[in-house]
Coordinates of C-alpha atoms and ligand atoms in Angstrom, one line a residue:
M1 CA -0.1 -0.1 0.0
N2 CA 1.3 3.4 -0.8
L3 CA 1.0 6.0 2.1
L4 CA 1.2 8.9 -0.5
E5 CA -2.5 8.0 -1.2
F6 CA -3.0 8.3 2.6
P7 CA -5.5 8.4 4.1
E8 CA -8.0 6.9 1.9
A9 CA -5.9 3.9 1.4
T10 CA -5.7 2.8 5.0
N11 CA -8.2 2.3 7.7
L12 CA -6.6 4.8 10.1
V13 CA -8.9 7.1 11.8
F14 CA -8.3 10.8 11.1
P15 CA -8.7 13.2 12.6
S16 CA -8.5 11.4 16.0
P17 CA -11.7 12.1 18.0
I18 CA -11.8 14.4 20.9
Q19 CA -14.0 13.9 23.8
L20 CA -15.1 16.3 26.6
L21 CA -14.8 14.9 30.1
N22 CA -17.4 15.7 32.9
S23 CA -16.5 15.5 36.6
P24 CA -17.5 17.2 39.8
L25 CA -13.7 18.3 40.2
L26 CA -13.6 19.8 36.7
D27 CA -16.8 21.6 37.5
A28 CA -15.6 22.9 40.7
K29 CA -12.5 24.2 39.3
K30 CA -14.2 25.5 36.2
I31 CA -11.8 23.7 34.0
K32 CA -12.8 22.3 30.6
L33 CA -10.9 19.1 29.8
Y34 CA -10.9 17.3 26.5
V35 CA -9.1 14.0 25.6
K36 CA -7.8 13.7 22.1
R37 CA -8.1 9.9 21.5
E38 CA -4.9 9.2 19.7
D39 CA -5.4 5.8 21.1
L40 CA -8.3 5.3 18.6
I41 CA -6.3 6.0 15.4
H42 CA -5.7 2.2 14.9
P43 CA -5.7 -0.8 17.2
I44 CA -2.2 -1.5 16.5
I45 CA -0.3 1.4 15.1
G46 CA -2.3 4.0 17.0
G47 CA -1.2 6.8 19.2
N48 CA 1.8 9.0 18.9
K49 CA 4.0 6.0 17.5
W50 CA 2.0 6.3 14.2
R51 CA 2.3 10.1 14.3
K52 CA 6.0 9.7 14.5
L53 CA 6.2 7.0 11.8
K54 CA 4.1 8.6 9.2
Y55 CA 6.6 10.9 7.5
N56 CA 9.3 8.3 8.0
I57 CA 7.2 5.9 5.9
I58 CA 6.4 8.5 3.2
E59 CA 10.1 9.3 2.8
L60 CA 10.9 5.6 2.6
Q61 CA 8.4 5.1 -0.1
R62 CA 9.6 8.1 -2.1
S63 CA 13.3 6.7 -1.8
K64 CA 12.1 3.2 -2.7
A65 CA 13.8 1.9 0.4
K66 CA 12.3 -1.3 1.6
T67 CA 13.9 -2.2 5.1
I68 CA 13.6 -0.4 8.3
L69 CA 15.7 -1.2 11.5
S70 CA 14.9 0.2 14.9
F71 CA 15.3 -0.5 18.7
G72 CA 13.3 -1.1 21.6
G73 CA 12.7 -3.0 24.8
A74 CA 10.7 -6.2 25.0
Y75 CA 7.4 -4.3 25.6
S76 CA 8.0 -1.4 23.4
N77 CA 5.0 0.3 21.9
H78 CA 7.3 1.7 19.1
I79 CA 8.5 -2.0 18.1
Y80 CA 4.9 -3.1 18.2
A81 CA 3.7 -0.2 16.0
L82 CA 6.7 -0.5 13.6
A83 CA 5.9 -4.1 13.1
G84 CA 2.2 -3.4 12.2
V85 CA 3.3 -0.6 9.9
G86 CA 5.7 -2.9 8.1
Q87 CA 2.9 -5.3 7.4
L88 CA 0.4 -2.6 6.3
F89 CA 2.8 -1.1 4.0
G90 CA 4.8 -4.0 2.7
L91 CA 8.1 -3.1 4.4
N92 CA 10.7 -5.2 6.0
T93 CA 11.3 -4.4 9.5
I94 CA 14.0 -5.5 11.9
G95 CA 13.6 -5.2 15.6
I96 CA 16.8 -4.9 17.7
I97 CA 15.5 -5.9 21.2
R98 CA 17.3 -5.1 24.4
G99 CA 18.1 -8.2 26.5
E100 CA 17.8 -11.9 26.2
S101 CA 15.2 -13.7 24.1
C102 CA 12.9 -15.3 26.4
E103 CA 10.4 -18.0 25.3
P104 CA 7.5 -18.0 25.1
L105 CA 7.5 -14.4 23.6
N106 CA 5.5 -11.9 25.3
P107 CA 2.4 -10.7 23.4
T108 CA 4.3 -7.5 22.1
L109 CA 7.1 -9.6 20.5
A110 CA 5.0 -12.5 19.5
Y111 CA 3.0 -10.1 17.5
A112 CA 5.9 -8.4 15.9
K113 CA 7.2 -11.8 14.9
K114 CA 3.9 -13.0 13.6
V115 CA 3.5 -10.1 11.2
G116 CA 7.0 -10.5 9.9
M117 CA 9.5 -8.5 11.9
Q118 CA 12.9 -10.0 12.3
L119 CA 13.8 -10.0 16.0
H120 CA 17.4 -9.6 16.9
Y121 CA 18.4 -9.6 20.7
V122 CA 21.3 -7.7 22.1
S123 CA 22.8 -7.5 25.6
R124 CA 22.0 -4.5 27.7
K125 CA 25.6 -3.6 27.4
D126 CA 25.7 -3.6 23.6
Y127 CA 22.2 -1.9 23.5
R128 CA 23.8 1.1 25.2
L129 CA 26.2 1.3 22.2
K130 CA 23.5 1.1 19.6
E131 CA 24.0 4.7 18.4
T132 CA 27.7 4.2 17.8
S133 CA 28.9 3.8 14.1
K134 CA 30.8 0.7 15.1
F135 CA 27.6 -1.0 16.2
I136 CA 25.7 0.2 13.2
E137 CA 28.3 -1.0 10.8
S138 CA 28.0 -4.5 12.5
L139 CA 24.4 -4.3 12.0
K140 CA 24.7 -3.5 8.3
S141 CA 27.2 -6.3 7.8
Q142 CA 24.6 -8.6 9.4
F143 CA 21.4 -7.3 7.9
G144 CA 22.5 -5.5 4.6
E145 CA 21.1 -2.0 3.9
F146 CA 18.3 -0.6 5.9
T147 CA 16.9 2.8 7.1
L148 CA 17.5 3.3 10.7
I149 CA 14.8 4.8 12.9
P150 CA 16.0 5.6 16.6
E151 CA 14.4 4.2 19.7
G152 CA 10.9 5.3 20.3
G153 CA 10.8 6.7 16.7
S154 CA 11.9 10.2 17.7
N155 CA 13.8 11.6 14.6
E156 CA 13.4 14.8 12.6
L157 CA 10.8 13.1 10.4
A158 CA 8.7 12.4 13.4
L159 CA 8.1 16.1 14.0
P160 CA 5.8 16.9 11.1
G161 CA 3.5 14.0 12.0
C162 CA 3.2 15.2 15.6
A163 CA 2.7 18.7 14.5
E164 CA -0.4 17.5 12.7
I165 CA -2.0 16.9 16.1
I166 CA -2.0 20.6 16.6
E167 CA -3.4 21.3 13.1
E168 CA -6.2 18.8 13.9
L169 CA -7.0 20.4 17.3
D170 CA -7.0 23.9 15.9
A171 CA -9.7 22.8 13.4
Q172 CA -11.8 20.6 15.9
L173 CA -12.0 23.2 18.6
S174 CA -11.8 26.3 16.4
G175 CA -8.6 27.2 18.3
Q176 CA -10.8 27.5 21.5
Y177 CA -8.3 25.9 24.0
D178 CA -5.3 27.0 26.1
T179 CA -3.1 24.2 27.0
V180 CA -2.2 20.7 25.5
C181 CA -0.9 18.2 28.1
L182 CA 0.8 15.0 27.1
P183 CA 3.2 12.3 28.6
C184 CA 6.9 12.5 27.8
G185 CA 9.2 9.6 27.2
T186 CA 11.8 10.9 24.8
A187 CA 9.9 14.1 24.4
G188 CA 9.9 13.6 20.6
T189 CA 6.1 14.1 20.5
L190 CA 6.5 17.3 22.4
A191 CA 9.2 18.5 20.1
G192 CA 6.9 17.8 17.3
L193 CA 4.0 19.9 18.9
I194 CA 6.5 22.8 19.4
S195 CA 7.6 22.5 15.8
S196 CA 4.2 23.5 14.7
G197 CA 4.8 26.9 15.9
T198 CA 1.7 26.9 18.1
K199 CA 1.3 29.6 20.7
K200 CA -0.7 27.5 22.9
N201 CA 0.8 26.3 26.3
L202 CA 2.4 22.8 26.0
L203 CA 2.7 20.9 29.2
G204 CA 4.7 17.5 29.2
I205 CA 4.5 15.1 32.2
A206 CA 7.7 13.1 32.4
V207 CA 7.3 9.5 32.9
L208 CA 11.1 8.8 33.5
K209 CA 13.3 10.3 36.2
G210 CA 15.7 13.2 35.2
A211 CA 15.1 16.4 33.3
K212 CA 18.3 17.1 31.6
F213 CA 18.1 14.6 28.7
L214 CA 14.5 15.6 27.8
H215 CA 15.6 19.2 27.1
E216 CA 18.7 17.8 25.3
N217 CA 16.4 15.7 23.1
I218 CA 14.2 18.5 22.3
N219 CA 17.2 20.8 21.6
H220 CA 18.6 18.2 19.3
L221 CA 15.4 17.6 17.4
L222 CA 14.4 21.2 16.9
S223 CA 16.5 23.7 14.9
E224 CA 18.0 26.5 17.0
S225 CA 15.5 29.0 16.1
E226 CA 12.5 26.9 17.1
F227 CA 14.1 26.0 20.3
V228 CA 14.9 29.6 21.3
D229 CA 11.8 31.3 19.9
K230 CA 9.2 29.0 21.2
N231 CA 10.5 27.6 24.3
K232 CA 8.5 30.1 26.5
S233 CA 5.2 28.2 25.8
W234 CA 6.3 24.7 26.8
K235 CA 7.2 23.1 30.2
I236 CA 7.9 19.6 31.4
N237 CA 6.7 18.7 34.8
L238 CA 9.1 16.2 36.5
N239 CA 6.9 15.4 39.6
Y240 CA 4.8 12.6 38.5
H241 CA 7.3 9.9 37.3
F242 CA 6.5 7.6 40.3
D243 CA 10.3 6.8 40.7
G244 CA 11.0 6.0 37.1
Y245 CA 10.0 4.4 33.9
A246 CA 7.3 1.8 34.2
K247 CA 7.4 1.9 38.1
K248 CA 4.0 1.9 39.8
T249 CA 2.5 2.4 43.1
P250 CA -0.9 1.2 44.5
E251 CA -2.0 4.9 44.4
L252 CA -1.3 5.2 40.8
M253 CA -3.0 1.8 40.0
R254 CA -6.1 3.1 42.2
F255 CA -6.2 6.3 40.2
I256 CA -6.1 4.4 36.8
S257 CA -8.9 2.1 37.9
N258 CA -11.1 5.0 39.1
F259 CA -10.4 6.9 36.0
N260 CA -11.4 3.9 33.7
Q261 CA -14.7 3.6 35.8
E262 CA -15.5 7.4 35.9
F263 CA -14.9 8.2 32.3
N264 CA -15.0 4.8 30.7
I265 CA -11.7 5.3 28.9
N266 CA -8.9 2.9 29.4
I267 CA -5.5 4.3 30.2
E268 CA -2.4 2.5 31.1
R269 CA 0.2 2.8 33.8
I270 CA 3.3 3.7 31.9
Y271 CA 2.3 6.9 30.1
S272 CA -1.3 8.0 30.0
G273 CA -1.9 6.8 33.7
K274 CA 1.0 9.1 34.9
M275 CA -0.1 12.0 32.7
F276 CA -3.8 12.0 34.0
Y277 CA -2.6 11.4 37.5
G278 CA -0.4 14.6 37.1
L279 CA -2.8 16.6 35.4
F280 CA -5.8 15.9 37.9
D281 CA -3.4 16.7 40.7
L282 CA -2.3 20.0 39.1
I283 CA -6.1 20.6 38.6
K284 CA -6.7 20.0 42.4
N285 CA -4.0 22.2 43.4
D286 CA -5.2 25.2 41.3
F287 CA -2.2 25.1 38.9
F288 CA -4.6 26.3 36.1
E289 CA -6.7 29.4 36.2
Q290 CA -10.5 29.2 36.2
G291 CA -11.9 29.0 32.7
T292 CA -8.9 27.2 31.2
T293 CA -9.6 24.8 28.5
I294 CA -7.1 21.8 28.4
V295 CA -6.6 19.1 26.0
A296 CA -4.9 15.9 27.0
L297 CA -3.4 13.6 24.6
H298 CA -4.1 9.9 25.2
T299 CA -1.3 8.8 23.1
G300 CA -2.3 5.1 23.2
G301 CA 0.0 2.2 24.4
M302 CA -2.8 -0.1 25.3
Q303 CA -1.2 -3.2 23.9
N304 CA 0.6 -3.2 27.1
E305 CA -2.3 -2.6 29.4
D306 CA -2.0 -6.1 31.2
I307 CA 1.7 -6.1 32.2
Ligands
PLP1 C1 6.3 6.3 23.2 C2 5.2 6.8 24.0 C3 5.1 8.0 24.7 C4 6.2 8.9 24.7 O1 6.4 9.6 23.6 P1 7.7 10.5 23.3 O2 7.6 11.2 22.1 O3 9.0 9.5 23.5 O4 7.9 11.4 24.5 C5 3.8 8.3 25.3 N1 2.7 7.5 25.2 C6 2.8 6.4 24.7 C7 1.6 5.6 24.7 C8 4.0 5.9 24.1 O5 4.0 4.7 23.5

């Protein structure tokens, strides 16, 4: 399938729907909260991983390249989405997976393998060297020519796809919103929103410990002018990582289950759970002025819901 005929050629849902949440807390604080359901774009390649891959695929199709190689952990949403994209668009995919192979494969890797991704495991030590030219050369001698997409899919071609989230929102809400809130892993998605040139406030909630590398990633992805001109309107809150990536507490899990019940929207604990926890905590603590309209991005990741 040729993505240049997109979107008619695919069954991807665009624009992703938005949904208004109602709750006593939001009423009391006079906050209007929408959720942009990126998770509903597609059951497998939904969420921000599709947004990041879209222009990578278009570029690949233009250049007639056939093979993509990328990296991820054993539960990676990016690896899962990439495998799905490979099947949908007839591309070869190679997944370099951190750690030992473990049989039976978990559902993420079992799916990736089933739809044709070639899985290759490397030790944690080698995985840390994955961006060095020596390591990449060794992959080339093993697998032949490929187009490399970094871990999490966060490269420059990821930016325009993520910027389209802002275009859609501007149209869907006629520009009537103040803040976009989203979870940050590598902050590639946030960099894409910044690259749209939007004047809205952008609020990332970090799901990992440590601030510095997020700003470095954003700095690295955006051109200097974008970084300098637009950095006034975005922030990353570092208070809701729950002690690190994929860490959880009973409090977080309780919040997620209450959220599912109250709003009938499934969220997961690694990204959207922490983002909504942080967002509701900030609302409770009057971080936002009365009358603020917020859009939270549900970035997907539901394939991992049961881990
Ligand atoms: C990868 C991922 C993120 C993080 O996106 P970044 O661009 O790396 O910040 C957020 N939510 C979900 C569901 C993801 O899979």
